[in-house]
Amino acid sequence: MDVHLVDHPLAASRLTTMRDARTGNAAFRAALRELTLMLIYEATRDAPVVQEKIQTPVATTVGVRLANPPLLVPVLRAGLGMADQAHTFIPEAQMGFVGMARDEHTHEPVPYMESLPEDLTGRPVFVLDPMLATGGSMVNTVELLTQRGATDVTCICVLAAPEGIAALEASGLPVRLVLASIDERLNDSAFIVPGLGDAGDRQFGPR
Ligand SMILES: O=P(O)(O)OC[C@H]1O[C@H](OP(=O)(O)OP(=O)(O)O)[C@H](O)[C@@H]1O
Ligand SMILES: O=c1cc[nH]c(=O)[nH]1
Ligand SMILES: [Mg+2]
């Protein structure tokens, strides 16, 4: 599996803000939005483009635009904080939604909402979820996409535990991963260590 770690001082500084327990909800959301911009920038680095002839005020030249803009799929709740910024950066993208919440005790994902196009054949998909912990939620989400024919899925995360990356890889699903940090491990509650806590609660308050 292709894993692209965005190793950049500006990304690291936004991540530090998000990790800091003193950061309030609004500042956490702002840092996530800014970091999302950097992750999307890197995720689209090799995206195919088509050329188009344009006229500048001075001359005719050839410009480019994305050949096949991705479907953006934020995973509710935490991924919602990445959706608007990703859409700002790729305004021609369409958006689908998946709702997934981990059971507190089993740590298994419980899907509760899905709003996706029927047919994803030939469409690149960017899944937006800041946290890849056990990997259960992401594997479940990507399965929903591949069942609809998706074969080109990019998971855009802020943090991952090694356990989550291993689970995604072991799934054999057609994914690549773009993220800002690979942390140390999971704790007994399946939270990422050192992590940043509950990414949904830190944006929106406790569920
Ligand atoms: O890799 P996993 O072990 O499945 O954990 C990761 C999931 O946990 C968080 O969501 P959560 O279930 O807390 O829901 P929320 O976004 O509504 O807070 C996170 O946003 C991921 O979706
Ligand atoms: O550390 C974690 C693990 C799962 N979900 C989160 O929001 N944080
Ligand atoms: Mg949560």
PDB file of C-alpha atoms and ligand atoms in Angstrom:
ATOM      1  CA  MET A   1       0.000   0.000   0.000  1.00  0.00           C
ATOM      2  CA  ASP A   2       1.270   3.430  -0.903  1.00  0.00           C
ATOM      3  CA  VAL A   3       1.612   5.531   2.278  1.00  0.00           C
ATOM      4  CA  HIS A   4       2.483   9.189   1.807  1.00  0.00           C
ATOM      5  CA  LEU A   5       3.544  10.996   4.975  1.00  0.00           C
ATOM      6  CA  VAL A   6       3.265  14.768   4.639  1.00  0.00           C
ATOM      7  CA  ASP A   7       6.390  15.849   6.482  1.00  0.00           C
ATOM      8  CA  HIS A   8       6.373  19.648   6.486  1.00  0.00           C
ATOM      9  CA  PRO A   9       6.930  22.215   9.257  1.00  0.00           C
ATOM     10  CA  LEU A  10       3.599  23.954   8.580  1.00  0.00           C
ATOM     11  CA  ALA A  11       1.730  20.655   8.726  1.00  0.00           C
ATOM     12  CA  ALA A  12       3.579  19.720  11.914  1.00  0.00           C
ATOM     13  CA  SER A  13       2.702  23.037  13.559  1.00  0.00           C
ATOM     14  CA  ARG A  14      -1.043  22.632  12.827  1.00  0.00           C
ATOM     15  CA  LEU A  15      -0.837  19.076  14.112  1.00  0.00           C
ATOM     16  CA  THR A  16       0.815  20.352  17.301  1.00  0.00           C
ATOM     17  CA  THR A  17      -2.118  22.731  17.843  1.00  0.00           C
ATOM     18  CA  MET A  18      -4.526  19.845  17.380  1.00  0.00           C
ATOM     19  CA  ARG A  19      -2.615  17.570  19.749  1.00  0.00           C
ATOM     20  CA  ASP A  20      -2.416  20.195  22.519  1.00  0.00           C
ATOM     21  CA  ALA A  21      -5.094  19.480  25.133  1.00  0.00           C
ATOM     22  CA  ARG A  22      -5.396  23.230  25.820  1.00  0.00           C
ATOM     23  CA  THR A  23      -6.659  23.914  22.269  1.00  0.00           C
ATOM     24  CA  GLY A  24     -10.382  24.734  22.286  1.00  0.00           C
ATOM     25  CA  ASN A  25     -13.012  23.536  19.770  1.00  0.00           C
ATOM     26  CA  ALA A  26     -12.779  26.545  17.426  1.00  0.00           C
ATOM     27  CA  ALA A  27      -8.979  26.572  17.255  1.00  0.00           C
ATOM     28  CA  PHE A  28      -8.963  22.798  16.768  1.00  0.00           C
ATOM     29  CA  ARG A  29     -11.356  23.113  13.822  1.00  0.00           C
ATOM     30  CA  ALA A  30      -9.265  25.905  12.301  1.00  0.00           C
ATOM     31  CA  ALA A  31      -6.041  23.889  12.555  1.00  0.00           C
ATOM     32  CA  LEU A  32      -7.773  20.857  11.001  1.00  0.00           C
ATOM     33  CA  ARG A  33      -9.027  22.987   8.105  1.00  0.00           C
ATOM     34  CA  GLU A  34      -5.544  24.342   7.436  1.00  0.00           C
ATOM     35  CA  LEU A  35      -3.927  20.930   7.687  1.00  0.00           C
ATOM     36  CA  THR A  36      -6.559  19.512   5.321  1.00  0.00           C
ATOM     37  CA  LEU A  37      -5.448  22.008   2.689  1.00  0.00           C
ATOM     38  CA  MET A  38      -1.896  20.631   2.878  1.00  0.00           C
ATOM     39  CA  LEU A  39      -3.048  17.005   2.802  1.00  0.00           C
ATOM     40  CA  ILE A  40      -5.257  17.611  -0.256  1.00  0.00           C
ATOM     41  CA  TYR A  41      -2.416  19.486  -1.950  1.00  0.00           C
ATOM     42  CA  GLU A  42      -0.170  16.447  -1.540  1.00  0.00           C
ATOM     43  CA  ALA A  43      -2.902  13.938  -2.383  1.00  0.00           C
ATOM     44  CA  THR A  44      -3.495  15.583  -5.763  1.00  0.00           C
ATOM     45  CA  ARG A  45       0.183  16.013  -6.639  1.00  0.00           C
ATOM     46  CA  ASP A  46       0.097  13.336  -9.374  1.00  0.00           C
ATOM     47  CA  ALA A  47      -3.543  13.761 -10.385  1.00  0.00           C
ATOM     48  CA  PRO A  48      -4.019  13.523 -14.159  1.00  0.00           C
ATOM     49  CA  VAL A  49      -4.807  16.814 -15.875  1.00  0.00           C
ATOM     50  CA  VAL A  50      -6.213  17.796 -19.233  1.00  0.00           C
ATOM     51  CA  GLN A  51      -4.813  20.704 -21.139  1.00  0.00           C
ATOM     52  CA  GLU A  52      -6.974  23.540 -22.290  1.00  0.00           C
ATOM     53  CA  LYS A  53      -6.256  26.517 -24.453  1.00  0.00           C
ATOM     54  CA  ILE A  54      -6.910  29.842 -22.765  1.00  0.00           C
ATOM     55  CA  GLN A  55      -6.435  33.484 -23.546  1.00  0.00           C
ATOM     56  CA  THR A  56      -4.563  35.623 -20.994  1.00  0.00           C
ATOM     57  CA  PRO A  57      -4.853  39.423 -21.280  1.00  0.00           C
ATOM     58  CA  VAL A  58      -1.603  39.209 -23.243  1.00  0.00           C
ATOM     59  CA  ALA A  59      -1.547  36.026 -25.305  1.00  0.00           C
ATOM     60  CA  THR A  60      -2.969  32.589 -25.950  1.00  0.00           C
ATOM     61  CA  THR A  61      -1.500  29.807 -23.815  1.00  0.00           C
ATOM     62  CA  VAL A  62      -2.231  26.296 -22.626  1.00  0.00           C
ATOM     63  CA  GLY A  63      -3.475  25.708 -19.085  1.00  0.00           C
ATOM     64  CA  VAL A  64      -4.632  22.614 -17.215  1.00  0.00           C
ATOM     65  CA  ARG A  65      -7.502  21.375 -15.073  1.00  0.00           C
ATOM     66  CA  LEU A  66      -8.074  18.095 -13.199  1.00  0.00           C
ATOM     67  CA  ALA A  67      -9.053  15.392 -15.690  1.00  0.00           C
ATOM     68  CA  ASN A  68     -11.232  13.464 -13.225  1.00  0.00           C
ATOM     69  CA  PRO A  69     -11.976  15.327  -9.973  1.00  0.00           C
ATOM     70  CA  PRO A  70     -12.407  12.963  -7.000  1.00  0.00           C
ATOM     71  CA  LEU A  71     -15.603  12.284  -5.116  1.00  0.00           C
ATOM     72  CA  LEU A  72     -14.990  13.615  -1.603  1.00  0.00           C
ATOM     73  CA  VAL A  73     -16.375  11.400   1.169  1.00  0.00           C
ATOM     74  CA  PRO A  74     -16.127  12.758   4.712  1.00  0.00           C
ATOM     75  CA  VAL A  75     -16.765  10.161   7.432  1.00  0.00           C
ATOM     76  CA  LEU A  76     -19.110  11.688  10.014  1.00  0.00           C
ATOM     77  CA  ARG A  77     -18.641  13.176  12.436  1.00  0.00           C
ATOM     78  CA  ALA A  78     -14.920  13.930  12.561  1.00  0.00           C
ATOM     79  CA  GLY A  79     -14.368  13.979   8.791  1.00  0.00           C
ATOM     80  CA  LEU A  80     -16.916  16.794   8.429  1.00  0.00           C
ATOM     81  CA  GLY A  81     -14.245  19.185   9.666  1.00  0.00           C
ATOM     82  CA  MET A  82     -12.192  18.406   6.543  1.00  0.00           C
ATOM     83  CA  ALA A  83     -15.014  18.527   3.996  1.00  0.00           C
ATOM     84  CA  ASP A  84     -15.452  22.230   3.395  1.00  0.00           C
ATOM     85  CA  GLN A  85     -11.743  22.919   3.034  1.00  0.00           C
ATOM     86  CA  ALA A  86     -11.221  20.008   0.643  1.00  0.00           C
ATOM     87  CA  HIS A  87     -14.185  21.250  -1.400  1.00  0.00           C
ATOM     88  CA  THR A  88     -12.791  24.782  -1.476  1.00  0.00           C
ATOM     89  CA  PHE A  89      -9.578  23.420  -2.925  1.00  0.00           C
ATOM     90  CA  ILE A  90     -11.327  21.149  -5.476  1.00  0.00           C
ATOM     91  CA  PRO A  91     -14.503  23.109  -6.193  1.00  0.00           C
ATOM     92  CA  GLU A  92     -15.494  20.888  -9.105  1.00  0.00           C
ATOM     93  CA  ALA A  93     -15.557  17.809  -6.818  1.00  0.00           C
ATOM     94  CA  GLN A  94     -18.817  16.100  -5.867  1.00  0.00           C
ATOM     95  CA  MET A  95     -19.400  14.899  -2.303  1.00  0.00           C
ATOM     96  CA  GLY A  96     -20.827  11.782  -0.703  1.00  0.00           C
ATOM     97  CA  PHE A  97     -21.281  11.062   3.019  1.00  0.00           C
ATOM     98  CA  VAL A  98     -20.769   8.138   5.355  1.00  0.00           C
ATOM     99  CA  GLY A  99     -21.678   8.083   9.066  1.00  0.00           C
ATOM    100  CA  MET A 100     -19.707   5.691  11.236  1.00  0.00           C
ATOM    101  CA  ALA A 101     -19.318   5.604  15.036  1.00  0.00           C
ATOM    102  CA  ARG A 102     -17.158   3.227  17.044  1.00  0.00           C
ATOM    103  CA  ASP A 103     -18.801   1.226  19.771  1.00  0.00           C
ATOM    104  CA  GLU A 104     -17.174   2.405  23.013  1.00  0.00           C
ATOM    105  CA  HIS A 105     -16.737  -1.110  24.372  1.00  0.00           C
ATOM    106  CA  THR A 106     -15.995  -3.313  21.363  1.00  0.00           C
ATOM    107  CA  HIS A 107     -14.293  -0.520  19.321  1.00  0.00           C
ATOM    108  CA  GLU A 108     -16.103  -1.923  16.279  1.00  0.00           C
ATOM    109  CA  PRO A 109     -17.478   0.606  13.772  1.00  0.00           C
ATOM    110  CA  VAL A 110     -21.258   0.992  13.647  1.00  0.00           C
ATOM    111  CA  PRO A 111     -22.387   2.440  10.292  1.00  0.00           C
ATOM    112  CA  TYR A 112     -25.429   4.741  10.667  1.00  0.00           C
ATOM    113  CA  MET A 113     -25.599   6.731   7.448  1.00  0.00           C
ATOM    114  CA  GLU A 114     -24.588   6.420   3.846  1.00  0.00           C
ATOM    115  CA  SER A 115     -25.294   8.816   1.011  1.00  0.00           C
ATOM    116  CA  LEU A 116     -23.202   7.879  -2.019  1.00  0.00           C
ATOM    117  CA  PRO A 117     -23.645   7.731  -5.795  1.00  0.00           C
ATOM    118  CA  GLU A 118     -24.818   4.274  -6.935  1.00  0.00           C
ATOM    119  CA  ASP A 119     -21.965   3.739  -9.392  1.00  0.00           C
ATOM    120  CA  LEU A 120     -18.385   4.706  -8.600  1.00  0.00           C
ATOM    121  CA  THR A 121     -16.810   2.880 -11.526  1.00  0.00           C
ATOM    122  CA  GLY A 122     -13.895   4.910 -12.891  1.00  0.00           C
ATOM    123  CA  ARG A 123     -14.237   7.610 -10.237  1.00  0.00           C
ATOM    124  CA  PRO A 124     -11.376   8.440  -7.883  1.00  0.00           C
ATOM    125  CA  VAL A 125     -12.557   8.831  -4.284  1.00  0.00           C
ATOM    126  CA  PHE A 126     -10.964  10.773  -1.421  1.00  0.00           C
ATOM    127  CA  VAL A 127     -12.141   9.547   1.992  1.00  0.00           C
ATOM    128  CA  LEU A 128     -11.745  12.231   4.652  1.00  0.00           C
ATOM    129  CA  ASP A 129     -11.344  11.095   8.259  1.00  0.00           C
ATOM    130  CA  PRO A 130      -8.752  12.568  10.619  1.00  0.00           C
ATOM    131  CA  MET A 131      -8.224   9.355  12.609  1.00  0.00           C
ATOM    132  CA  LEU A 132      -7.110   5.859  11.575  1.00  0.00           C
ATOM    133  CA  ALA A 133      -6.956   3.950  14.866  1.00  0.00           C
ATOM    134  CA  THR A 134      -7.849   0.231  14.667  1.00  0.00           C
ATOM    135  CA  GLY A 135      -8.687   0.828  10.999  1.00  0.00           C
ATOM    136  CA  GLY A 136     -12.170  -0.673  11.400  1.00  0.00           C
ATOM    137  CA  SER A 137     -14.050   2.480  10.373  1.00  0.00           C
ATOM    138  CA  MET A 138     -11.865   3.092   7.328  1.00  0.00           C
ATOM    139  CA  VAL A 139     -11.961  -0.514   6.097  1.00  0.00           C
ATOM    140  CA  ASN A 140     -15.750  -0.485   6.486  1.00  0.00           C
ATOM    141  CA  THR A 141     -16.028   2.817   4.607  1.00  0.00           C
ATOM    142  CA  VAL A 142     -13.767   1.722   1.752  1.00  0.00           C
ATOM    143  CA  GLU A 143     -15.776  -1.498   1.426  1.00  0.00           C
ATOM    144  CA  LEU A 144     -18.919   0.594   0.898  1.00  0.00           C
ATOM    145  CA  LEU A 145     -17.084   2.362  -1.915  1.00  0.00           C
ATOM    146  CA  THR A 146     -15.627  -0.726  -3.605  1.00  0.00           C
ATOM    147  CA  GLN A 147     -19.063  -2.405  -3.486  1.00  0.00           C
ATOM    148  CA  ARG A 148     -20.133   0.462  -5.761  1.00  0.00           C
ATOM    149  CA  GLY A 149     -17.252  -0.148  -8.157  1.00  0.00           C
ATOM    150  CA  ALA A 150     -14.564   2.214  -6.819  1.00  0.00           C
ATOM    151  CA  THR A 151     -11.035   0.994  -7.553  1.00  0.00           C
ATOM    152  CA  ASP A 152      -9.049   4.154  -6.823  1.00  0.00           C
ATOM    153  CA  VAL A 153      -9.489   5.277  -3.212  1.00  0.00           C
ATOM    154  CA  THR A 154      -7.280   7.711  -1.312  1.00  0.00           C
ATOM    155  CA  CYS A 155      -7.666   7.806   2.476  1.00  0.00           C
ATOM    156  CA  ILE A 156      -6.810  11.260   3.773  1.00  0.00           C
ATOM    157  CA  CYS A 157      -6.116  11.208   7.506  1.00  0.00           C
ATOM    158  CA  VAL A 158      -4.348  13.362  10.057  1.00  0.00           C
ATOM    159  CA  LEU A 159      -3.035  10.597  12.303  1.00  0.00           C
ATOM    160  CA  ALA A 160      -2.711   6.847  12.151  1.00  0.00           C
ATOM    161  CA  ALA A 161      -1.675   4.152  14.559  1.00  0.00           C
ATOM    162  CA  PRO A 162       0.562   1.454  13.050  1.00  0.00           C
ATOM    163  CA  GLU A 163      -2.259  -1.015  13.848  1.00  0.00           C
ATOM    164  CA  GLY A 164      -4.662   0.934  11.610  1.00  0.00           C
ATOM    165  CA  ILE A 165      -2.235   1.070   8.713  1.00  0.00           C
ATOM    166  CA  ALA A 166      -1.628  -2.669   9.042  1.00  0.00           C
ATOM    167  CA  ALA A 167      -5.391  -3.343   9.033  1.00  0.00           C
ATOM    168  CA  LEU A 168      -5.913  -1.240   5.923  1.00  0.00           C
ATOM    169  CA  GLU A 169      -3.052  -2.973   4.177  1.00  0.00           C
ATOM    170  CA  ALA A 170      -4.254  -6.436   5.229  1.00  0.00           C
ATOM    171  CA  SER A 171      -7.725  -5.665   3.845  1.00  0.00           C
ATOM    172  CA  GLY A 172      -6.289  -5.847   0.325  1.00  0.00           C
ATOM    173  CA  LEU A 173      -8.548  -2.963  -0.691  1.00  0.00           C
ATOM    174  CA  PRO A 174      -7.375  -0.665  -3.528  1.00  0.00           C
ATOM    175  CA  VAL A 175      -6.286   2.252  -1.346  1.00  0.00           C
ATOM    176  CA  ARG A 176      -3.452   4.631  -0.770  1.00  0.00           C
ATOM    177  CA  LEU A 177      -2.998   6.674   2.374  1.00  0.00           C
ATOM    178  CA  VAL A 178      -2.006  10.321   2.776  1.00  0.00           C
ATOM    179  CA  LEU A 179      -1.453  11.502   6.352  1.00  0.00           C
ATOM    180  CA  ALA A 180       0.493  13.876   8.580  1.00  0.00           C
ATOM    181  CA  SER A 181       1.783  11.500  11.263  1.00  0.00           C
ATOM    182  CA  ILE A 182       2.169   7.853  12.161  1.00  0.00           C
ATOM    183  CA  ASP A 183       1.923   7.716  15.938  1.00  0.00           C
ATOM    184  CA  GLU A 184       3.282   5.149  18.377  1.00  0.00           C
ATOM    185  CA  ARG A 185       0.433   2.779  19.183  1.00  0.00           C
ATOM    186  CA  LEU A 186      -3.107   2.295  20.441  1.00  0.00           C
ATOM    187  CA  ASN A 187      -3.929   2.290  24.158  1.00  0.00           C
ATOM    188  CA  ASP A 188      -6.322  -0.123  25.903  1.00  0.00           C
ATOM    189  CA  SER A 189      -9.294   2.022  24.828  1.00  0.00           C
ATOM    190  CA  ALA A 190      -8.093   1.884  21.187  1.00  0.00           C
ATOM    191  CA  PHE A 191      -7.155   5.567  21.271  1.00  0.00           C
ATOM    192  CA  ILE A 192      -4.084   6.687  19.351  1.00  0.00           C
ATOM    193  CA  VAL A 193      -1.019   7.477  21.526  1.00  0.00           C
ATOM    194  CA  PRO A 194       0.096  10.254  21.791  1.00  0.00           C
ATOM    195  CA  GLY A 195      -2.751  11.186  19.410  1.00  0.00           C
ATOM    196  CA  LEU A 196      -5.076  14.106  19.944  1.00  0.00           C
ATOM    197  CA  GLY A 197      -8.008  12.546  21.784  1.00  0.00           C
ATOM    198  CA  ASP A 198     -11.434  12.155  20.193  1.00  0.00           C
ATOM    199  CA  ALA A 199     -11.382  14.123  16.949  1.00  0.00           C
ATOM    200  CA  GLY A 200     -15.193  14.326  16.836  1.00  0.00           C
ATOM    201  CA  ASP A 201     -15.556  15.563  20.412  1.00  0.00           C
ATOM    202  CA  ARG A 202     -12.724  18.034  20.021  1.00  0.00           C
ATOM    203  CA  GLN A 203     -14.506  19.715  17.108  1.00  0.00           C
ATOM    204  CA  PHE A 204     -18.147  19.415  18.078  1.00  0.00           C
ATOM    205  CA  GLY A 205     -18.306  18.477  21.783  1.00  0.00           C
ATOM    206  CA  PRO A 206     -19.125  15.123  23.380  1.00  0.00           C
ATOM    207  CA  ARG A 207     -21.577  12.814  21.640  1.00  0.00           C
TER     208      ARG A 207
HETATM  209  O1  LIG B   1      -9.903   3.255  13.213  1.00  0.00           O
HETATM  210  P1  LIG B   1     -11.018   3.150  14.183  1.00  0.00           P
HETATM  211  O2  LIG B   1     -10.653   2.371  15.415  1.00  0.00           O
HETATM  212  O3  LIG B   1     -12.287   2.657  13.559  1.00  0.00           O
HETATM  213  O4  LIG B   1     -11.286   4.607  14.761  1.00  0.00           O
HETATM  214  C1  LIG B   1     -11.333   5.730  13.929  1.00  0.00           C
HETATM  215  C2  LIG B   1     -12.698   6.344  13.933  1.00  0.00           C
HETATM  216  O5  LIG B   1     -12.969   6.918  15.220  1.00  0.00           O
HETATM  217  C3  LIG B   1     -13.391   8.259  15.051  1.00  0.00           C
HETATM  218  O6  LIG B   1     -14.758   8.354  14.873  1.00  0.00           O
HETATM  219  P2  LIG B   1     -15.779   8.073  16.084  1.00  0.00           P
HETATM  220  O7  LIG B   1     -16.218   6.655  16.065  1.00  0.00           O
HETATM  221  O8  LIG B   1     -15.210   8.596  17.358  1.00  0.00           O
HETATM  222  O9  LIG B   1     -17.041   8.942  15.668  1.00  0.00           O
HETATM  223  P3  LIG B   1     -17.168  10.546  15.656  1.00  0.00           P
HETATM  224  O10 LIG B   1     -16.395  11.019  14.475  1.00  0.00           O
HETATM  225  O11 LIG B   1     -18.628  10.758  15.517  1.00  0.00           O
HETATM  226  O12 LIG B   1     -16.618  11.081  16.946  1.00  0.00           O
HETATM  227  C4  LIG B   1     -12.639   8.673  13.805  1.00  0.00           C
HETATM  228  O13 LIG B   1     -13.147   9.833  13.233  1.00  0.00           O
HETATM  229  C5  LIG B   1     -12.739   7.477  12.920  1.00  0.00           C
HETATM  230  O14 LIG B   1     -13.911   7.428  12.146  1.00  0.00           O
HETATM  231  O1  LIG B   2      -7.523   8.299  19.128  1.00  0.00           O
HETATM  232  C1  LIG B   2      -8.619   8.178  18.546  1.00  0.00           C
HETATM  233  C2  LIG B   2      -9.098   6.941  18.104  1.00  0.00           C
HETATM  234  C3  LIG B   2     -10.285   6.892  17.449  1.00  0.00           C
HETATM  235  N1  LIG B   2     -10.995   8.023  17.258  1.00  0.00           N
HETATM  236  C4  LIG B   2     -10.549   9.217  17.682  1.00  0.00           C
HETATM  237  O2  LIG B   2     -11.213  10.241  17.487  1.00  0.00           O
HETATM  238  N2  LIG B   2      -9.372   9.271  18.331  1.00  0.00           N
HETATM  239 MG    MG B   3     -15.393  10.338  18.073  1.00  0.00          MG
END
